[in-house]
JSON list of C-alpha atoms in Angstrom, two decimals:
[
{"chain": "A", "resi": 21, "resn": "MET", "atom": "CA", "xyz": [137.65, 75.11, 93.90]},
{"chain": "A", "resi": 22, "resn": "ASN", "atom": "CA", "xyz": [139.96, 72.62, 92.54]},
{"chain": "A", "resi": 23, "resn": "LEU", "atom": "CA", "xyz": [142.30, 72.78, 89.29]},
{"chain": "A", "resi": 24, "resn": "ARG", "atom": "CA", "xyz": [144.09, 69.92, 88.14]},
{"chain": "A", "resi": 25, "resn": "LYS", "atom": "CA", "xyz": [146.72, 69.16, 85.56]},
{"chain": "A", "resi": 26, "resn": "GLN", "atom": "CA", "xyz": [150.13, 67.22, 85.51]},
{"chain": "A", "resi": 27, "resn": "HIS", "atom": "CA", "xyz": [153.46, 68.66, 84.73]},
{"chain": "A", "resi": 28, "resn": "ALA", "atom": "CA", "xyz": [152.74, 71.71, 83.77]},
{"chain": "A", "resi": 29, "resn": "ILE", "atom": "CA", "xyz": [152.64, 75.40, 85.19]},
{"chain": "A", "resi": 30, "resn": "PHE", "atom": "CA", "xyz": [149.36, 76.73, 84.98]},
{"chain": "A", "resi": 31, "resn": "ALA", "atom": "CA", "xyz": [148.87, 80.59, 85.79]},
{"chain": "A", "resi": 32, "resn": "LEU", "atom": "CA", "xyz": [145.70, 81.78, 87.81]},
{"chain": "A", "resi": 33, "resn": "ILE", "atom": "CA", "xyz": [145.50, 85.77, 87.96]},
{"chain": "A", "resi": 34, "resn": "LEU", "atom": "CA", "xyz": [142.39, 86.49, 89.96]},
{"chain": "A", "resi": 35, "resn": "CYS", "atom": "CA", "xyz": [139.17, 85.24, 90.99]},
{"chain": "A", "resi": 36, "resn": "LEU", "atom": "CA", "xyz": [135.90, 87.44, 91.31]},
{"chain": "A", "resi": 37, "resn": "VAL", "atom": "CA", "xyz": [133.64, 85.93, 94.04]},
{"chain": "A", "resi": 38, "resn": "SER", "atom": "CA", "xyz": [130.58, 86.97, 95.84]},
{"chain": "A", "resi": 39, "resn": "VAL", "atom": "CA", "xyz": [129.90, 86.08, 99.49]},
{"chain": "A", "resi": 40, "resn": "SER", "atom": "CA", "xyz": [126.21, 84.68, 99.73]},
{"chain": "A", "resi": 41, "resn": "SER", "atom": "CA", "xyz": [125.50, 86.27, 103.19]},
{"chain": "A", "resi": 42, "resn": "ASN", "atom": "CA", "xyz": [125.87, 89.91, 101.77]},
{"chain": "A", "resi": 43, "resn": "SER", "atom": "CA", "xyz": [125.88, 89.90, 98.16]},
{"chain": "A", "resi": 44, "resn": "SER", "atom": "CA", "xyz": [129.21, 91.91, 97.76]},
{"chain": "A", "resi": 45, "resn": "ALA", "atom": "CA", "xyz": [131.72, 91.32, 95.35]},
{"chain": "A", "resi": 46, "resn": "VAL", "atom": "CA", "xyz": [135.39, 90.76, 96.24]},
{"chain": "A", "resi": 47, "resn": "THR", "atom": "CA", "xyz": [138.13, 90.45, 93.84]},
{"chain": "A", "resi": 48, "resn": "ILE", "atom": "CA", "xyz": [140.81, 88.02, 95.20]},
{"chain": "A", "resi": 49, "resn": "ASP", "atom": "CA", "xyz": [144.55, 89.23, 93.14]},
{"chain": "A", "resi": 50, "resn": "MET", "atom": "CA", "xyz": [147.73, 87.49, 93.63]},
{"chain": "A", "resi": 51, "resn": "GLU", "atom": "CA", "xyz": [149.53, 90.81, 94.62]},
{"chain": "A", "resi": 52, "resn": "GLY", "atom": "CA", "xyz": [151.64, 91.18, 97.76]},
{"chain": "A", "resi": 53, "resn": "ILE", "atom": "CA", "xyz": [153.00, 87.39, 98.49]},
{"chain": "A", "resi": 54, "resn": "ALA", "atom": "CA", "xyz": [155.88, 87.28, 96.20]},
{"chain": "A", "resi": 55, "resn": "PRO", "atom": "CA", "xyz": [158.96, 89.42, 97.36]},
{"chain": "A", "resi": 56, "resn": "THR", "atom": "CA", "xyz": [159.57, 92.38, 95.03]},
{"chain": "A", "resi": 57, "resn": "ALA", "atom": "CA", "xyz": [160.67, 91.41, 91.78]},
{"chain": "A", "resi": 58, "resn": "ASN", "atom": "CA", "xyz": [161.07, 87.78, 92.55]},
{"chain": "A", "resi": 59, "resn": "ILE", "atom": "CA", "xyz": [159.36, 84.59, 93.00]},
{"chain": "A", "resi": 60, "resn": "SER", "atom": "CA", "xyz": [157.95, 82.63, 96.08]},
{"chain": "A", "resi": 61, "resn": "ASN", "atom": "CA", "xyz": [158.07, 78.93, 96.72]},
{"chain": "A", "resi": 62, "resn": "GLU", "atom": "CA", "xyz": [154.72, 77.57, 98.01]},
{"chain": "A", "resi": 63, "resn": "THR", "atom": "CA", "xyz": [154.44, 73.98, 99.20]},
{"chain": "A", "resi": 64, "resn": "ASN", "atom": "CA", "xyz": [151.29, 73.25, 101.18]},
{"chain": "A", "resi": 65, "resn": "SER", "atom": "CA", "xyz": [150.81, 76.75, 101.92]},
{"chain": "A", "resi": 66, "resn": "THR", "atom": "CA", "xyz": [147.72, 79.10, 102.40]},
{"chain": "A", "resi": 67, "resn": "ASN", "atom": "CA", "xyz": [147.52, 82.55, 102.07]},
{"chain": "A", "resi": 68, "resn": "ASN", "atom": "CA", "xyz": [144.74, 85.21, 102.74]},
{"chain": "A", "resi": 69, "resn": "PHE", "atom": "CA", "xyz": [143.48, 87.33, 100.20]},
{"chain": "A", "resi": 70, "resn": "PHE", "atom": "CA", "xyz": [140.52, 89.85, 101.24]},
{"chain": "A", "resi": 71, "resn": "GLY", "atom": "CA", "xyz": [138.87, 87.36, 103.59]},
{"chain": "A", "resi": 72, "resn": "PHE", "atom": "CA", "xyz": [139.53, 83.99, 101.52]},
{"chain": "A", "resi": 73, "resn": "ASN", "atom": "CA", "xyz": [141.79, 81.37, 101.80]},
{"chain": "A", "resi": 74, "resn": "VAL", "atom": "CA", "xyz": [143.98, 80.44, 98.77]},
{"chain": "A", "resi": 75, "resn": "PHE", "atom": "CA", "xyz": [145.66, 76.71, 99.55]},
{"chain": "A", "resi": 76, "resn": "VAL", "atom": "CA", "xyz": [148.50, 75.92, 97.18]},
{"chain": "A", "resi": 77, "resn": "ALA", "atom": "CA", "xyz": [149.74, 72.51, 97.03]},
{"chain": "A", "resi": 78, "resn": "SER", "atom": "CA", "xyz": [152.89, 73.12, 94.86]},
{"chain": "A", "resi": 79, "resn": "GLY", "atom": "CA", "xyz": [153.52, 76.49, 93.09]},
{"chain": "A", "resi": 80, "resn": "HIS", "atom": "CA", "xyz": [154.90, 79.84, 93.02]},
{"chain": "A", "resi": 81, "resn": "TYR", "atom": "CA", "xyz": [153.54, 83.40, 93.52]},
{"chain": "A", "resi": 82, "resn": "ILE", "atom": "CA", "xyz": [155.49, 85.59, 90.68]},
{"chain": "A", "resi": 83, "resn": "ASP", "atom": "CA", "xyz": [155.97, 89.30, 91.00]},
{"chain": "A", "resi": 84, "resn": "SER", "atom": "CA", "xyz": [155.41, 90.84, 87.80]},
{"chain": "A", "resi": 85, "resn": "ALA", "atom": "CA", "xyz": [158.61, 92.64, 87.62]},
{"chain": "A", "resi": 86, "resn": "TRP", "atom": "CA", "xyz": [160.75, 89.42, 88.28]},
{"chain": "A", "resi": 87, "resn": "PRO", "atom": "CA", "xyz": [163.37, 89.47, 85.63]},
{"chain": "A", "resi": 88, "resn": "GLY", "atom": "CA", "xyz": [163.49, 85.39, 85.50]},
{"chain": "A", "resi": 89, "resn": "ALA", "atom": "CA", "xyz": [159.82, 85.35, 84.15]},
{"chain": "A", "resi": 90, "resn": "GLY", "atom": "CA", "xyz": [161.26, 86.33, 80.78]},
{"chain": "A", "resi": 91, "resn": "THR", "atom": "CA", "xyz": [158.12, 86.08, 78.62]},
{"chain": "A", "resi": 92, "resn": "ILE", "atom": "CA", "xyz": [156.08, 83.96, 81.08]},
{"chain": "A", "resi": 93, "resn": "ARG", "atom": "CA", "xyz": [154.49, 86.93, 82.52]},
{"chain": "A", "resi": 94, "resn": "ALA", "atom": "CA", "xyz": [151.04, 88.50, 82.96]},
{"chain": "A", "resi": 95, "resn": "GLY", "atom": "CA", "xyz": [150.29, 90.68, 80.19]},
{"chain": "A", "resi": 96, "resn": "ASN", "atom": "CA", "xyz": [148.61, 93.35, 82.39]},
{"chain": "A", "resi": 97, "resn": "GLY", "atom": "CA", "xyz": [151.50, 93.77, 84.80]},
{"chain": "A", "resi": 98, "resn": "THR", "atom": "CA", "xyz": [150.05, 92.26, 87.84]},
{"chain": "A", "resi": 99, "resn": "ASP", "atom": "CA", "xyz": [151.51, 89.38, 90.14]},
{"chain": "A", "resi": 100, "resn": "TYR", "atom": "CA", "xyz": [150.20, 86.09, 89.72]},
{"chain": "A", "resi": 101, "resn": "LEU", "atom": "CA", "xyz": [150.19, 82.39, 90.45]},
{"chain": "A", "resi": 102, "resn": "GLY", "atom": "CA", "xyz": [152.06, 79.76, 88.75]},
{"chain": "A", "resi": 103, "resn": "ILE", "atom": "CA", "xyz": [150.82, 76.17, 89.69]},
{"chain": "A", "resi": 104, "resn": "ASP", "atom": "CA", "xyz": [153.34, 73.32, 89.48]},
{"chain": "A", "resi": 105, "resn": "SER", "atom": "CA", "xyz": [152.75, 69.51, 88.39]},
{"chain": "A", "resi": 106, "resn": "ILE", "atom": "CA", "xyz": [149.32, 67.79, 89.54]},
{"chain": "A", "resi": 107, "resn": "LEU", "atom": "CA", "xyz": [148.20, 70.95, 90.81]},
{"chain": "A", "resi": 108, "resn": "ASP", "atom": "CA", "xyz": [145.55, 71.58, 93.29]},
{"chain": "A", "resi": 109, "resn": "VAL", "atom": "CA", "xyz": [144.32, 75.13, 94.39]},
{"chain": "A", "resi": 110, "resn": "THR", "atom": "CA", "xyz": [141.83, 75.15, 96.99]},
{"chain": "A", "resi": 111, "resn": "ILE", "atom": "CA", "xyz": [139.53, 78.54, 97.73]},
{"chain": "A", "resi": 112, "resn": "THR", "atom": "CA", "xyz": [137.77, 78.76, 100.87]},
{"chain": "A", "resi": 113, "resn": "HIS", "atom": "CA", "xyz": [135.90, 81.94, 102.62]},
{"chain": "A", "resi": 114, "resn": "ALA", "atom": "CA", "xyz": [138.18, 82.39, 105.89]},
{"chain": "A", "resi": 115, "resn": "ASN", "atom": "CA", "xyz": [135.02, 82.36, 108.28]},
{"chain": "A", "resi": 116, "resn": "GLY", "atom": "CA", "xyz": [133.72, 79.27, 106.63]},
{"chain": "A", "resi": 117, "resn": "ASP", "atom": "CA", "xyz": [130.62, 80.92, 104.69]},
{"chain": "A", "resi": 118, "resn": "PRO", "atom": "CA", "xyz": [129.46, 79.68, 101.42]},
{"chain": "A", "resi": 119, "resn": "PHE", "atom": "CA", "xyz": [130.37, 81.72, 98.28]},
{"chain": "A", "resi": 120, "resn": "ASN", "atom": "CA", "xyz": [130.04, 81.94, 94.52]},
{"chain": "A", "resi": 121, "resn": "ILE", "atom": "CA", "xyz": [132.81, 82.39, 92.05]},
{"chain": "A", "resi": 122, "resn": "LEU", "atom": "CA", "xyz": [131.67, 84.89, 89.31]},
{"chain": "A", "resi": 123, "resn": "SER", "atom": "CA", "xyz": [134.65, 84.54, 87.27]},
{"chain": "A", "resi": 124, "resn": "PHE", "atom": "CA", "xyz": [138.49, 84.00, 87.12]},
{"chain": "A", "resi": 125, "resn": "ASP", "atom": "CA", "xyz": [141.29, 84.87, 84.66]},
{"chain": "A", "resi": 126, "resn": "ALA", "atom": "CA", "xyz": [143.96, 81.94, 83.39]},
{"chain": "A", "resi": 127, "resn": "THR", "atom": "CA", "xyz": [146.24, 81.12, 80.90]},
{"chain": "A", "resi": 128, "resn": "ASP", "atom": "CA", "xyz": [148.05, 78.39, 79.03]},
{"chain": "A", "resi": 129, "resn": "VAL", "atom": "CA", "xyz": [150.42, 76.09, 80.49]},
{"chain": "A", "resi": 130, "resn": "PHE", "atom": "CA", "xyz": [154.47, 76.49, 79.81]},
{"chain": "A", "resi": 131, "resn": "ILE", "atom": "CA", "xyz": [156.24, 73.54, 79.73]},
{"chain": "A", "resi": 132, "resn": "ASP", "atom": "CA", "xyz": [160.18, 72.97, 78.80]},
{"chain": "A", "resi": 133, "resn": "GLY", "atom": "CA", "xyz": [160.32, 76.50, 77.28]},
{"chain": "A", "resi": 134, "resn": "GLY", "atom": "CA", "xyz": [157.09, 76.98, 75.40]},
{"chain": "A", "resi": 135, "resn": "PHE", "atom": "CA", "xyz": [153.24, 77.44, 76.13]},
{"chain": "A", "resi": 136, "resn": "ILE", "atom": "CA", "xyz": [151.02, 74.77, 75.58]},
{"chain": "A", "resi": 137, "resn": "PRO", "atom": "CA", "xyz": [147.76, 75.89, 74.01]},
{"chain": "A", "resi": 138, "resn": "ASN", "atom": "CA", "xyz": [144.38, 75.02, 74.54]},
{"chain": "A", "resi": 139, "resn": "LEU", "atom": "CA", "xyz": [144.47, 73.71, 78.36]},
{"chain": "A", "resi": 140, "resn": "VAL", "atom": "CA", "xyz": [141.36, 71.74, 79.19]},
{"chain": "A", "resi": 141, "resn": "PHE", "atom": "CA", "xyz": [141.07, 72.06, 83.16]},
{"chain": "A", "resi": 142, "resn": "GLU", "atom": "CA", "xyz": [138.56, 71.34, 85.55]},
{"chain": "A", "resi": 143, "resn": "VAL", "atom": "CA", "xyz": [137.12, 73.39, 88.44]},
{"chain": "A", "resi": 144, "resn": "SER", "atom": "CA", "xyz": [135.03, 71.86, 90.89]},
{"chain": "A", "resi": 145, "resn": "GLY", "atom": "CA", "xyz": [132.85, 72.94, 94.03]},
{"chain": "A", "resi": 146, "resn": "VAL", "atom": "CA", "xyz": [130.94, 72.15, 96.91]},
{"chain": "A", "resi": 147, "resn": "LEU", "atom": "CA", "xyz": [127.38, 72.98, 97.08]},
{"chain": "A", "resi": 148, "resn": "ASN", "atom": "CA", "xyz": [125.84, 74.53, 100.12]},
{"chain": "A", "resi": 149, "resn": "GLY", "atom": "CA", "xyz": [123.26, 72.18, 100.22]},
{"chain": "A", "resi": 150, "resn": "GLY", "atom": "CA", "xyz": [125.27, 69.33, 99.56]},
{"chain": "A", "resi": 151, "resn": "GLY", "atom": "CA", "xyz": [127.10, 67.50, 96.48]},
{"chain": "A", "resi": 152, "resn": "THR", "atom": "CA", "xyz": [129.39, 68.76, 94.04]},
{"chain": "A", "resi": 153, "resn": "VAL", "atom": "CA", "xyz": [129.54, 70.67, 90.79]},
{"chain": "A", "resi": 154, "resn": "SER", "atom": "CA", "xyz": [132.20, 70.60, 88.23]},
{"chain": "A", "resi": 155, "resn": "GLN", "atom": "CA", "xyz": [132.95, 72.39, 84.70]},
{"chain": "A", "resi": 156, "resn": "ASN", "atom": "CA", "xyz": [135.88, 72.04, 82.34]},
{"chain": "A", "resi": 157, "resn": "PHE", "atom": "CA", "xyz": [137.27, 74.94, 80.87]},
{"chain": "A", "resi": 158, "resn": "THR", "atom": "CA", "xyz": [139.50, 75.33, 77.84]},
{"chain": "A", "resi": 159, "resn": "THR", "atom": "CA", "xyz": [142.14, 77.98, 77.35]},
{"chain": "A", "resi": 160, "resn": "ASP", "atom": "CA", "xyz": [142.59, 79.60, 73.57]},
{"chain": "A", "resi": 161, "resn": "ALA", "atom": "CA", "xyz": [145.91, 79.61, 72.00]},
{"chain": "A", "resi": 162, "resn": "ASP", "atom": "CA", "xyz": [146.86, 83.17, 72.98]},
{"chain": "A", "resi": 163, "resn": "THR", "atom": "CA", "xyz": [149.10, 83.40, 75.89]},
{"chain": "A", "resi": 164, "resn": "SER", "atom": "CA", "xyz": [147.57, 86.22, 77.57]},
{"chain": "A", "resi": 165, "resn": "PHE", "atom": "CA", "xyz": [145.30, 85.85, 80.59]},
{"chain": "A", "resi": 166, "resn": "GLU", "atom": "CA", "xyz": [141.48, 85.15, 79.61]},
{"chain": "A", "resi": 167, "resn": "THR", "atom": "CA", "xyz": [138.68, 85.44, 81.72]},
{"chain": "A", "resi": 168, "resn": "PHE", "atom": "CA", "xyz": [136.30, 82.68, 82.46]}
]
């Protein structure tokens, strides 16, 4: 899955995926990477969540208790991933198996002290039999996370 947007922070909170081989669903959340009440700096880094690798070109895992977040925080109190600038996030199954993304949560961008509503972003994937698929999504004007 690739997400792209220039000069922005875009927050991704979780992804509900199913693994095709056994049809079980797994929730990938962003808990446990950011230091307690702090933020991590991620540059070309990969973290494993429940058997899925999440690669971040440039971003930050943000603990929900980090005071520096101010009002830029997930409304449900969970940790989240803020992605910087020209963003790329890639999710792969750790053992290479194909999988389906059933849903994910995201919110608007935060630039220069304010949220920019109605963000349009692209999610693309590689099909198991070859080829690619892409879909554009648009956030609403509410800064809370929404499920796509």
